[in-house]
Amino acid sequence: KKYEGELETVRCAVKALEQAGNAYPQYQAFFADGVFDLTLFYGHDYNKSRGDLSEAREAFTTLAALGFEAPVKTFEELEADSGPFTRKATAGGKALSVEVRVFHSDMFKDARKAQHDLALAELTRRDVFFYPGHAGPYYGFYLDEADAAKVYPGEITKADFSDRQQLVLAQGCQTYSQYAELLYANPKKNPGNTDVITTVNYSYGQGTMGF
């Protein structure tokens, strides 16, 4: 049956939304000091394939392909004290320096305490800290085969953080189960100043990863 009642007219207009100046994660806070610094701290892989080294090598070549200036010419020359990969950028109309540091187990064969201490230092002071490696409940950061450099869970809760805005990524088996809680147990860290991304399962030798 045809409708014969009163008609209502609705006029619509399309307007572009203003682009957000910030997002998740809170990049503006990372950029505030003019330096966006990131650390990739690879854990030790006990499998013969040494996935940690192949992934660190891939990071080296990828950063170069993205236009970063490498601190050394080849992956084999990269040492713990080589310094960061660097690139200039612009954020919010202002000049920005981007720094990426890459560390792996074989850099510290005769300096496991230095490896342990550096892992905690990088975790507490960088805008973004990425740990890809073996993990699990009560596992911490597995950094060498003998556990001489391992960062234990309790050390993370007591680490010398500031209240700066940070993003921490923990890519390892069952990091979802504890790693965010460890960070938020630190008196200087909370969901307001620290975003945490974790994984369900990941294995260097198997190539499986879930979110």
mmCIF file of C-alpha atoms in Angstrom:
data_model
loop_
_atom_site.group_PDB
_atom_site.id
_atom_site.type_symbol
_atom_site.label_atom_id
_atom_site.label_comp_id
_atom_site.label_asym_id
_atom_site.label_seq_id
_atom_site.Cartn_x
_atom_site.Cartn_y
_atom_site.Cartn_z
ATOM 1 C CA LYS A 1 0.000 0.000 0.000
ATOM 2 C CA LYS A 2 1.316 3.444 -0.898
ATOM 3 C CA TYR A 3 2.074 5.763 2.033
ATOM 4 C CA GLU A 4 -0.023 8.921 1.846
ATOM 5 C CA GLY A 5 0.913 10.594 5.117
ATOM 6 C CA GLU A 6 3.067 13.625 5.793
ATOM 7 C CA LEU A 7 6.616 13.419 4.449
ATOM 8 C CA GLU A 8 9.617 14.447 6.478
ATOM 9 C CA THR A 9 12.690 15.890 4.806
ATOM 10 C CA VAL A 10 16.119 15.215 6.274
ATOM 11 C CA ARG A 11 19.037 17.223 4.953
ATOM 12 C CA CYS A 12 22.540 15.837 5.439
ATOM 13 C CA ALA A 13 25.975 17.315 4.926
ATOM 14 C CA VAL A 14 29.399 15.677 4.814
ATOM 15 C CA LYS A 15 32.263 17.362 6.627
ATOM 16 C CA ALA A 16 35.805 16.096 6.974
ATOM 17 C CA LEU A 17 36.847 15.508 10.550
ATOM 18 C CA GLU A 18 39.890 17.365 11.768
ATOM 19 C CA GLN A 19 42.912 15.096 11.767
ATOM 20 C CA ALA A 20 43.781 13.965 15.276
ATOM 21 C CA GLY A 21 47.024 15.324 16.633
ATOM 22 C CA ASN A 22 47.565 12.290 18.800
ATOM 23 C CA ALA A 23 46.591 8.650 18.839
ATOM 24 C CA TYR A 24 47.335 5.293 20.413
ATOM 25 C CA PRO A 25 50.137 4.975 21.230
ATOM 26 C CA GLN A 26 50.657 8.582 22.300
ATOM 27 C CA TYR A 27 53.240 9.587 19.747
ATOM 28 C CA GLN A 28 53.203 13.286 20.571
ATOM 29 C CA ALA A 29 54.708 12.519 23.961
ATOM 30 C CA PHE A 30 57.433 10.452 22.271
ATOM 31 C CA PHE A 31 58.257 13.336 19.927
ATOM 32 C CA ALA A 32 58.181 16.126 22.517
ATOM 33 C CA ASP A 33 61.957 16.144 23.118
ATOM 34 C CA GLY A 34 62.753 16.095 19.398
ATOM 35 C CA VAL A 35 64.077 12.523 19.490
ATOM 36 C CA PHE A 36 62.054 9.370 18.868
ATOM 37 C CA ASP A 37 64.203 6.532 20.188
ATOM 38 C CA LEU A 38 63.476 2.834 19.842
ATOM 39 C CA THR A 39 65.355 -0.258 20.997
ATOM 40 C CA LEU A 40 65.164 -3.781 19.577
ATOM 41 C CA PHE A 41 66.696 -6.066 22.220
ATOM 42 C CA TYR A 42 66.665 -9.623 20.882
ATOM 43 C CA GLY A 43 66.624 -12.489 23.350
ATOM 44 C CA HIS A 44 68.824 -15.538 22.868
ATOM 45 C CA ASP A 45 67.461 -18.384 20.746
ATOM 46 C CA TYR A 46 68.568 -21.809 21.973
ATOM 47 C CA ASN A 47 67.485 -23.457 18.700
ATOM 48 C CA LYS A 48 70.211 -24.319 16.183
ATOM 49 C CA SER A 49 68.601 -22.040 13.626
ATOM 50 C CA ARG A 50 69.348 -19.022 15.875
ATOM 51 C CA GLY A 51 66.249 -17.087 14.960
ATOM 52 C CA ASP A 52 67.455 -14.187 17.081
ATOM 53 C CA LEU A 53 70.400 -13.582 14.766
ATOM 54 C CA SER A 54 68.379 -13.938 11.559
ATOM 55 C CA GLU A 55 65.756 -11.495 12.882
ATOM 56 C CA ALA A 56 68.393 -9.017 14.055
ATOM 57 C CA ARG A 57 70.009 -9.243 10.616
ATOM 58 C CA GLU A 58 66.627 -8.627 9.011
ATOM 59 C CA ALA A 59 66.187 -5.548 11.202
ATOM 60 C CA PHE A 60 69.570 -4.275 10.006
ATOM 61 C CA THR A 61 68.687 -4.632 6.318
ATOM 62 C CA THR A 62 65.142 -3.325 6.778
ATOM 63 C CA LEU A 63 66.291 -0.181 8.562
ATOM 64 C CA ALA A 64 68.792 0.481 5.780
ATOM 65 C CA ALA A 65 66.060 -0.010 3.187
ATOM 66 C CA LEU A 66 63.881 2.501 5.041
ATOM 67 C CA GLY A 67 66.541 5.156 4.666
ATOM 68 C CA PHE A 68 68.179 4.962 8.087
ATOM 69 C CA GLU A 69 71.876 5.687 8.280
ATOM 70 C CA ALA A 70 73.531 2.616 9.781
ATOM 71 C CA PRO A 71 76.301 3.068 12.379
ATOM 72 C CA VAL A 72 78.400 0.406 10.596
ATOM 73 C CA LYS A 73 78.565 -0.953 7.049
ATOM 74 C CA THR A 74 77.595 -4.585 7.692
ATOM 75 C CA PHE A 75 75.593 -6.585 10.207
ATOM 76 C CA GLU A 76 78.741 -8.483 11.227
ATOM 77 C CA GLU A 77 80.357 -5.200 12.303
ATOM 78 C CA LEU A 78 77.444 -4.206 14.530
ATOM 79 C CA GLU A 79 78.482 -4.143 18.195
ATOM 80 C CA ALA A 80 76.734 -3.153 21.417
ATOM 81 C CA ASP A 81 78.502 0.217 21.393
ATOM 82 C CA SER A 82 78.091 0.935 17.662
ATOM 83 C CA GLY A 83 75.338 3.451 18.287
ATOM 84 C CA PRO A 84 71.909 3.848 16.731
ATOM 85 C CA PHE A 85 70.539 3.799 13.219
ATOM 86 C CA THR A 86 69.456 7.381 12.542
ATOM 87 C CA ARG A 87 67.047 9.191 10.277
ATOM 88 C CA LYS A 88 65.611 12.682 10.104
ATOM 89 C CA ALA A 89 61.865 13.168 10.017
ATOM 90 C CA THR A 90 59.179 15.763 10.610
ATOM 91 C CA ALA A 91 56.398 15.499 13.177
ATOM 92 C CA GLY A 92 53.806 18.199 13.750
ATOM 93 C CA GLY A 93 55.771 20.524 11.512
ATOM 94 C CA LYS A 94 58.908 20.173 13.651
ATOM 95 C CA ALA A 95 62.195 18.448 12.923
ATOM 96 C CA LEU A 96 62.547 15.043 14.542
ATOM 97 C CA SER A 97 65.488 12.665 14.931
ATOM 98 C CA VAL A 98 64.621 8.970 14.888
ATOM 99 C CA GLU A 99 67.084 6.582 16.546
ATOM 100 C CA VAL A 100 66.872 2.784 16.505
ATOM 101 C CA ARG A 101 69.235 0.581 18.512
ATOM 102 C CA VAL A 102 69.631 -3.125 17.793
ATOM 103 C CA PHE A 103 71.135 -5.608 20.257
ATOM 104 C CA HIS A 104 71.531 -9.396 20.162
ATOM 105 C CA SER A 105 73.121 -12.066 22.324
ATOM 106 C CA ASP A 106 76.339 -12.573 20.370
ATOM 107 C CA MET A 107 77.394 -8.982 21.006
ATOM 108 C CA PHE A 108 78.006 -9.837 24.663
ATOM 109 C CA LYS A 109 79.780 -13.219 24.686
ATOM 110 C CA ASP A 110 82.317 -12.058 27.266
ATOM 111 C CA ALA A 111 80.168 -9.395 28.937
ATOM 112 C CA ARG A 112 76.947 -10.923 30.212
ATOM 113 C CA LYS A 113 76.574 -8.541 33.161
ATOM 114 C CA ALA A 114 76.907 -5.627 30.758
ATOM 115 C CA GLN A 115 74.218 -7.216 28.574
ATOM 116 C CA HIS A 116 71.888 -7.587 31.582
ATOM 117 C CA ASP A 117 72.476 -4.030 32.761
ATOM 118 C CA LEU A 118 72.065 -2.574 29.284
ATOM 119 C CA ALA A 119 68.756 -4.386 28.768
ATOM 120 C CA LEU A 120 67.329 -2.776 31.897
ATOM 121 C CA ALA A 121 68.777 0.622 30.983
ATOM 122 C CA GLU A 122 67.249 0.520 27.501
ATOM 123 C CA LEU A 123 63.921 -0.686 28.892
ATOM 124 C CA THR A 124 63.655 2.209 31.301
ATOM 125 C CA ARG A 125 64.785 5.111 29.117
ATOM 126 C CA ARG A 126 63.595 4.585 25.527
ATOM 127 C CA ASP A 127 60.301 5.693 23.975
ATOM 128 C CA VAL A 128 59.799 2.219 22.535
ATOM 129 C CA PHE A 129 61.373 -1.003 23.831
ATOM 130 C CA PHE A 130 60.864 -4.196 21.839
ATOM 131 C CA TYR A 131 61.829 -7.606 23.268
ATOM 132 C CA PRO A 132 61.467 -10.480 20.804
ATOM 133 C CA GLY A 133 62.585 -13.700 22.444
ATOM 134 C CA HIS A 134 61.763 -16.760 24.483
ATOM 135 C CA ALA A 135 59.411 -15.982 27.312
ATOM 136 C CA GLY A 136 56.609 -17.278 29.487
ATOM 137 C CA PRO A 137 55.112 -16.868 32.971
ATOM 138 C CA TYR A 138 57.817 -15.844 35.469
ATOM 139 C CA TYR A 139 60.354 -15.869 32.631
ATOM 140 C CA GLY A 140 61.573 -12.298 32.272
ATOM 141 C CA PHE A 141 64.028 -11.598 29.422
ATOM 142 C CA TYR A 142 66.012 -14.662 28.352
ATOM 143 C CA LEU A 143 69.211 -13.120 26.980
ATOM 144 C CA ASP A 144 71.850 -15.859 27.005
ATOM 145 C CA GLU A 145 72.100 -19.626 27.141
ATOM 146 C CA ALA A 146 73.596 -19.774 30.643
ATOM 147 C CA ASP A 147 71.124 -17.278 32.156
ATOM 148 C CA ALA A 148 74.050 -15.078 33.169
ATOM 149 C CA ALA A 149 72.414 -12.036 31.594
ATOM 150 C CA LYS A 150 68.779 -12.938 32.226
ATOM 151 C CA VAL A 151 66.496 -10.160 33.467
ATOM 152 C CA TYR A 152 64.207 -11.667 36.085
ATOM 153 C CA PRO A 153 60.597 -10.579 36.614
ATOM 154 C CA GLY A 154 61.259 -8.959 39.989
ATOM 155 C CA GLU A 155 63.904 -6.736 38.437
ATOM 156 C CA ILE A 156 61.365 -5.233 36.063
ATOM 157 C CA THR A 157 59.033 -4.279 38.908
ATOM 158 C CA LYS A 158 61.925 -2.516 40.667
ATOM 159 C CA ALA A 159 63.709 -1.039 37.637
ATOM 160 C CA ASP A 160 64.647 2.638 37.600
ATOM 161 C CA PHE A 161 61.833 3.922 35.377
ATOM 162 C CA SER A 162 60.694 7.523 35.167
ATOM 163 C CA ASP A 163 57.092 8.543 34.545
ATOM 164 C CA ARG A 164 57.806 9.258 30.852
ATOM 165 C CA GLN A 165 55.418 7.974 28.195
ATOM 166 C CA GLN A 166 56.565 4.608 26.812
ATOM 167 C CA LEU A 167 55.538 1.725 24.586
ATOM 168 C CA VAL A 168 56.811 -1.756 25.482
ATOM 169 C CA LEU A 169 56.396 -4.721 23.132
ATOM 170 C CA ALA A 170 57.104 -8.220 24.446
ATOM 171 C CA GLN A 171 56.983 -10.811 21.670
ATOM 172 C CA GLY A 172 57.400 -14.246 23.195
ATOM 173 C CA CYS A 173 55.440 -17.279 24.342
ATOM 174 C CA GLN A 174 52.643 -16.249 26.714
ATOM 175 C CA THR A 175 53.935 -12.755 27.304
ATOM 176 C CA TYR A 176 50.247 -11.838 27.598
ATOM 177 C CA SER A 177 50.171 -13.690 30.912
ATOM 178 C CA GLN A 178 52.428 -11.460 32.953
ATOM 179 C CA TYR A 179 54.567 -8.838 31.224
ATOM 180 C CA ALA A 180 52.113 -5.943 31.376
ATOM 181 C CA GLU A 181 51.444 -6.700 35.033
ATOM 182 C CA LEU A 182 55.175 -6.681 35.772
ATOM 183 C CA LEU A 183 55.538 -3.226 34.279
ATOM 184 C CA TYR A 184 52.470 -1.840 36.018
ATOM 185 C CA ALA A 185 53.733 -3.209 39.338
ATOM 186 C CA ASN A 186 56.577 -0.709 39.079
ATOM 187 C CA PRO A 187 55.632 2.428 41.071
ATOM 188 C CA LYS A 188 56.502 4.713 38.129
ATOM 189 C CA LYS A 189 54.539 2.798 35.470
ATOM 190 C CA ASN A 190 50.792 2.646 34.850
ATOM 191 C CA PRO A 191 48.373 2.342 31.896
ATOM 192 C CA GLY A 192 48.360 6.123 31.620
ATOM 193 C CA ASN A 193 52.047 6.451 30.783
ATOM 194 C CA THR A 194 52.920 2.999 29.466
ATOM 195 C CA ASP A 195 51.281 1.014 26.667
ATOM 196 C CA VAL A 196 52.131 -2.684 26.518
ATOM 197 C CA ILE A 197 51.692 -5.016 23.554
ATOM 198 C CA THR A 198 52.164 -8.748 24.166
ATOM 199 C CA THR A 199 51.673 -12.001 22.253
ATOM 200 C CA VAL A 200 49.972 -15.326 22.875
ATOM 201 C CA ASN A 201 52.560 -17.572 21.289
ATOM 202 C CA TYR A 202 55.794 -17.102 19.432
ATOM 203 C CA SER A 203 58.720 -19.389 18.750
ATOM 204 C CA TYR A 204 61.956 -18.436 17.034
ATOM 205 C CA GLY A 205 62.324 -21.842 15.446
ATOM 206 C CA GLN A 206 58.713 -22.474 14.452
ATOM 207 C CA GLY A 207 57.611 -19.174 12.968
ATOM 208 C CA THR A 208 54.291 -19.101 14.822
ATOM 209 C CA MET A 209 52.920 -15.976 16.343
ATOM 210 C CA GLY A 210 49.526 -14.939 17.632
ATOM 211 C CA PHE A 211 48.025 -11.777 19.106
#
